[in-house]
């Protein structure tokens, strides 16, 4: 592998969510190794440290002309990609989440022509499972993904969905690079003693598919049998409904809303069980971060979650919406200190052995080198269907 420094553009969401975390961590690791990394987003993602050497940030400003029907982020993103691509002489654009980022990259490439950077598309979740399943958006999403030079996905499950739901041709290579966690930052900070401290935690962007109301109901099932507290980290469209439910169930005294400002590692280190009862999840980065802190996970048995959480070893999985079973699983963990300690150790060990940051970033770098070194243009990619 050549040691040449790369010039990388990274397009991602700034919103509270795993794709922005993964994009930030890869970019910062590459920058620490001496590569130049330019981030493009509406604002800096929460975990991006702009004081890191070799990092620059380029705000994508919404269009602001009187004739606009609606400001178009994809167009503004493409314009920023063109400008940054030229100024920084980018070798590669790594776009996280297909829409609008892969579309912006496609447009930018058309404009930049021979000088255009290569494009790596990392699929993350609902770009495949929601947009891929939506007849109105699936053709556009498929086109934008196939127009890139390489595709990655964080789980085997999501790669399979990309073939099935998004309709990528089977000959399209998708590198599965599992999401990862910084195990130095997300570590076991102290021994958990479930008998004394019973804190359930959930971290998400409070979208309907996260089923945060289920989190509250699972907690209610636990709280009815033993003293416990619920810590909710994040914010999003369901927040008000969740707050209303907490009040109507008389749980307000035992539930704390941290919002988006909390130090996620600290909150997790203070937790006994992590809850993720989502309707769908390509990976579940929050579950992995909890495991790295030695916190067993109770989650739904969907999507890529079984690739992260081993049922009966690092936590428990149950069918989506089976709140009774999930409450029972949590109670088991909180009333059996030996089981809790065993699962806590297994969770941490699994994060350390399979989901470390450094090897994952190395795998991304290999893909970068492969793509940048490849002479093949996008025209050699499989025909668009
Ligand atoms: O796909 C989404 O809905 C948003 C995205 C995000 O920005 O957090 O979440 C997805 O990507 C994460 C990082 O790869 C995964 O950990 C999440 O499981 C995944 N969400 C879903 O699949 C619902």
mmCIF file with all atom_site columns, C-alpha atoms and ligand atoms in Angstrom, residues 13 15-23 96-97 122-130 153-155 157-158 177-180 205 207 209-210 276 278-288 303-305 308 364, ligand 1:
data_model
loop_
_atom_site.group_PDB
_atom_site.id
_atom_site.type_symbol
_atom_site.label_atom_id
_atom_site.label_alt_id
_atom_site.label_comp_id
_atom_site.label_asym_id
_atom_site.label_entity_id
_atom_site.label_seq_id
_atom_site.pdbx_PDB_ins_code
_atom_site.Cartn_x
_atom_site.Cartn_y
_atom_site.Cartn_z
_atom_site.occupancy
_atom_site.B_iso_or_equiv
_atom_site.pdbx_formal_charge
_atom_site.auth_seq_id
_atom_site.auth_comp_id
_atom_site.auth_asym_id
_atom_site.auth_atom_id
_atom_site.pdbx_PDB_model_num
ATOM   1  C CA  . UNK A 1 13  ? -25.335 14.529 8.230  1.00 0.00 ? 13  UNK A CA  1
ATOM   2  C CA  . UNK A 1 15  ? -27.710 15.502 13.037 1.00 0.00 ? 15  UNK A CA  1
ATOM   3  C CA  . UNK A 1 16  ? -27.553 13.297 16.134 1.00 0.00 ? 16  UNK A CA  1
ATOM   4  C CA  . UNK A 1 17  ? -27.026 9.845  14.650 1.00 0.00 ? 17  UNK A CA  1
ATOM   5  C CA  . UNK A 1 18  ? -24.591 7.065  13.976 1.00 0.00 ? 18  UNK A CA  1
ATOM   6  C CA  . UNK A 1 19  ? -23.672 7.954  10.405 1.00 0.00 ? 19  UNK A CA  1
ATOM   7  C CA  . UNK A 1 20  ? -22.260 11.355 11.456 1.00 0.00 ? 20  UNK A CA  1
ATOM   8  C CA  . UNK A 1 21  ? -20.327 9.681  14.280 1.00 0.00 ? 21  UNK A CA  1
ATOM   9  C CA  . UNK A 1 22  ? -18.798 7.080  11.961 1.00 0.00 ? 22  UNK A CA  1
ATOM   10 C CA  . UNK A 1 23  ? -17.966 9.716  9.324  1.00 0.00 ? 23  UNK A CA  1
ATOM   11 C CA  . UNK A 1 96  ? -22.256 8.811  4.098  1.00 0.00 ? 96  UNK A CA  1
ATOM   12 C CA  . UNK A 1 97  ? -25.939 7.964  3.493  1.00 0.00 ? 97  UNK A CA  1
ATOM   13 C CA  . UNK A 1 122 ? -21.308 4.250  2.546  1.00 0.00 ? 122 UNK A CA  1
ATOM   14 C CA  . UNK A 1 123 ? -24.879 3.065  2.984  1.00 0.00 ? 123 UNK A CA  1
ATOM   15 C CA  . UNK A 1 124 ? -26.124 3.441  6.549  1.00 0.00 ? 124 UNK A CA  1
ATOM   16 C CA  . UNK A 1 125 ? -29.697 2.315  6.993  1.00 0.00 ? 125 UNK A CA  1
ATOM   17 C CA  . UNK A 1 126 ? -32.894 4.027  5.966  1.00 0.00 ? 126 UNK A CA  1
ATOM   18 C CA  . UNK A 1 127 ? -31.238 5.238  2.765  1.00 0.00 ? 127 UNK A CA  1
ATOM   19 C CA  . UNK A 1 128 ? -31.722 1.593  1.767  1.00 0.00 ? 128 UNK A CA  1
ATOM   20 C CA  . UNK A 1 129 ? -34.610 0.364  3.889  1.00 0.00 ? 129 UNK A CA  1
ATOM   21 C CA  . UNK A 1 130 ? -36.894 3.384  3.533  1.00 0.00 ? 130 UNK A CA  1
ATOM   22 C CA  . UNK A 1 153 ? -22.293 -1.125 4.325  1.00 0.00 ? 153 UNK A CA  1
ATOM   23 C CA  . UNK A 1 154 ? -21.927 -1.555 8.101  1.00 0.00 ? 154 UNK A CA  1
ATOM   24 C CA  . UNK A 1 155 ? -23.582 -4.993 8.270  1.00 0.00 ? 155 UNK A CA  1
ATOM   25 C CA  . UNK A 1 157 ? -27.848 -7.540 6.641  1.00 0.00 ? 157 UNK A CA  1
ATOM   26 C CA  . UNK A 1 158 ? -27.788 -4.028 5.128  1.00 0.00 ? 158 UNK A CA  1
ATOM   27 C CA  . UNK A 1 177 ? -17.100 -2.825 7.139  1.00 0.00 ? 177 UNK A CA  1
ATOM   28 C CA  . UNK A 1 178 ? -18.847 -3.096 10.498 1.00 0.00 ? 178 UNK A CA  1
ATOM   29 C CA  . UNK A 1 179 ? -19.275 0.081  12.490 1.00 0.00 ? 179 UNK A CA  1
ATOM   30 C CA  . UNK A 1 180 ? -16.808 0.480  15.305 1.00 0.00 ? 180 UNK A CA  1
ATOM   31 C CA  . UNK A 1 205 ? -32.532 10.514 17.446 1.00 0.00 ? 205 UNK A CA  1
ATOM   32 C CA  . UNK A 1 207 ? -37.497 9.064  15.233 1.00 0.00 ? 207 UNK A CA  1
ATOM   33 C CA  . UNK A 1 209 ? -38.681 3.802  14.000 1.00 0.00 ? 209 UNK A CA  1
ATOM   34 C CA  . UNK A 1 210 ? -36.687 3.934  17.267 1.00 0.00 ? 210 UNK A CA  1
ATOM   35 C CA  . UNK A 1 276 ? -32.910 -0.442 21.707 1.00 0.00 ? 276 UNK A CA  1
ATOM   36 C CA  . UNK A 1 278 ? -36.217 -0.349 17.188 1.00 0.00 ? 278 UNK A CA  1
ATOM   37 C CA  . UNK A 1 279 ? -38.467 -1.338 14.338 1.00 0.00 ? 279 UNK A CA  1
ATOM   38 C CA  . UNK A 1 280 ? -35.417 -1.598 12.073 1.00 0.00 ? 280 UNK A CA  1
ATOM   39 C CA  . UNK A 1 281 ? -31.701 -1.049 12.590 1.00 0.00 ? 281 UNK A CA  1
ATOM   40 C CA  . UNK A 1 282 ? -28.906 -1.678 10.102 1.00 0.00 ? 282 UNK A CA  1
ATOM   41 C CA  . UNK A 1 283 ? -26.382 -1.925 12.915 1.00 0.00 ? 283 UNK A CA  1
ATOM   42 C CA  . UNK A 1 284 ? -27.286 -0.034 16.110 1.00 0.00 ? 284 UNK A CA  1
ATOM   43 C CA  . UNK A 1 285 ? -24.182 1.980  16.939 1.00 0.00 ? 285 UNK A CA  1
ATOM   44 C CA  . UNK A 1 286 ? -25.623 2.999  20.323 1.00 0.00 ? 286 UNK A CA  1
ATOM   45 C CA  . UNK A 1 287 ? -25.837 -0.670 21.306 1.00 0.00 ? 287 UNK A CA  1
ATOM   46 C CA  . UNK A 1 288 ? -22.170 -1.181 20.424 1.00 0.00 ? 288 UNK A CA  1
ATOM   47 C CA  . UNK A 1 303 ? -31.842 -6.042 10.873 1.00 0.00 ? 303 UNK A CA  1
ATOM   48 C CA  . UNK A 1 304 ? -28.148 -5.979 11.702 1.00 0.00 ? 304 UNK A CA  1
ATOM   49 C CA  . UNK A 1 305 ? -28.664 -6.002 15.484 1.00 0.00 ? 305 UNK A CA  1
ATOM   50 C CA  . UNK A 1 308 ? -23.787 -6.777 17.084 1.00 0.00 ? 308 UNK A CA  1
ATOM   51 C CA  . UNK A 1 364 ? -11.669 2.064  4.948  1.00 0.00 ? 364 UNK A CA  1
HETATM 52 O O1  . LIG B 2 .   ? -30.317 5.371  8.505  1.00 0.00 ? 1   LIG B O1  1
HETATM 53 C C1  . LIG B 2 .   ? -30.781 6.155  9.318  1.00 0.00 ? 1   LIG B C1  1
HETATM 54 O O2  . LIG B 2 .   ? -31.975 6.225  9.550  1.00 0.00 ? 1   LIG B O2  1
HETATM 55 C C2  . LIG B 2 .   ? -29.910 7.142  10.024 1.00 0.00 ? 1   LIG B C2  1
HETATM 56 C C3  . LIG B 2 .   ? -28.595 6.598  10.394 1.00 0.00 ? 1   LIG B C3  1
HETATM 57 C C4  . LIG B 2 .   ? -27.865 7.613  11.232 1.00 0.00 ? 1   LIG B C4  1
HETATM 58 O O3  . LIG B 2 .   ? -27.513 8.650  10.694 1.00 0.00 ? 1   LIG B O3  1
HETATM 59 O O4  . LIG B 2 .   ? -27.684 7.353  12.423 1.00 0.00 ? 1   LIG B O4  1
HETATM 60 O O5  . LIG B 2 .   ? -28.676 5.393  11.157 1.00 0.00 ? 1   LIG B O5  1
HETATM 61 C C5  . LIG B 2 .   ? -28.187 4.254  10.535 1.00 0.00 ? 1   LIG B C5  1
HETATM 62 O O6  . LIG B 2 .   ? -26.773 4.287  10.518 1.00 0.00 ? 1   LIG B O6  1
HETATM 63 C C6  . LIG B 2 .   ? -26.127 4.040  11.753 1.00 0.00 ? 1   LIG B C6  1
HETATM 64 C C7  . LIG B 2 .   ? -24.620 4.126  11.507 1.00 0.00 ? 1   LIG B C7  1
HETATM 65 O O7  . LIG B 2 .   ? -24.215 3.232  10.516 1.00 0.00 ? 1   LIG B O7  1
HETATM 66 C C8  . LIG B 2 .   ? -26.527 2.672  12.279 1.00 0.00 ? 1   LIG B C8  1
HETATM 67 O O8  . LIG B 2 .   ? -25.888 2.403  13.513 1.00 0.00 ? 1   LIG B O8  1
HETATM 68 C C9  . LIG B 2 .   ? -28.055 2.658  12.486 1.00 0.00 ? 1   LIG B C9  1
HETATM 69 O O9  . LIG B 2 .   ? -28.439 1.364  12.868 1.00 0.00 ? 1   LIG B O9  1
HETATM 70 C C10 . LIG B 2 .   ? -28.747 3.015  11.196 1.00 0.00 ? 1   LIG B C10 1
HETATM 71 N N1  . LIG B 2 .   ? -30.189 3.222  11.448 1.00 0.00 ? 1   LIG B N1  1
HETATM 72 C C11 . LIG B 2 .   ? -31.113 2.436  10.909 1.00 0.00 ? 1   LIG B C11 1
HETATM 73 O O10 . LIG B 2 .   ? -30.861 1.500  10.188 1.00 0.00 ? 1   LIG B O10 1
HETATM 74 C C12 . LIG B 2 .   ? -32.512 2.766  11.260 1.00 0.00 ? 1   LIG B C12 1
#
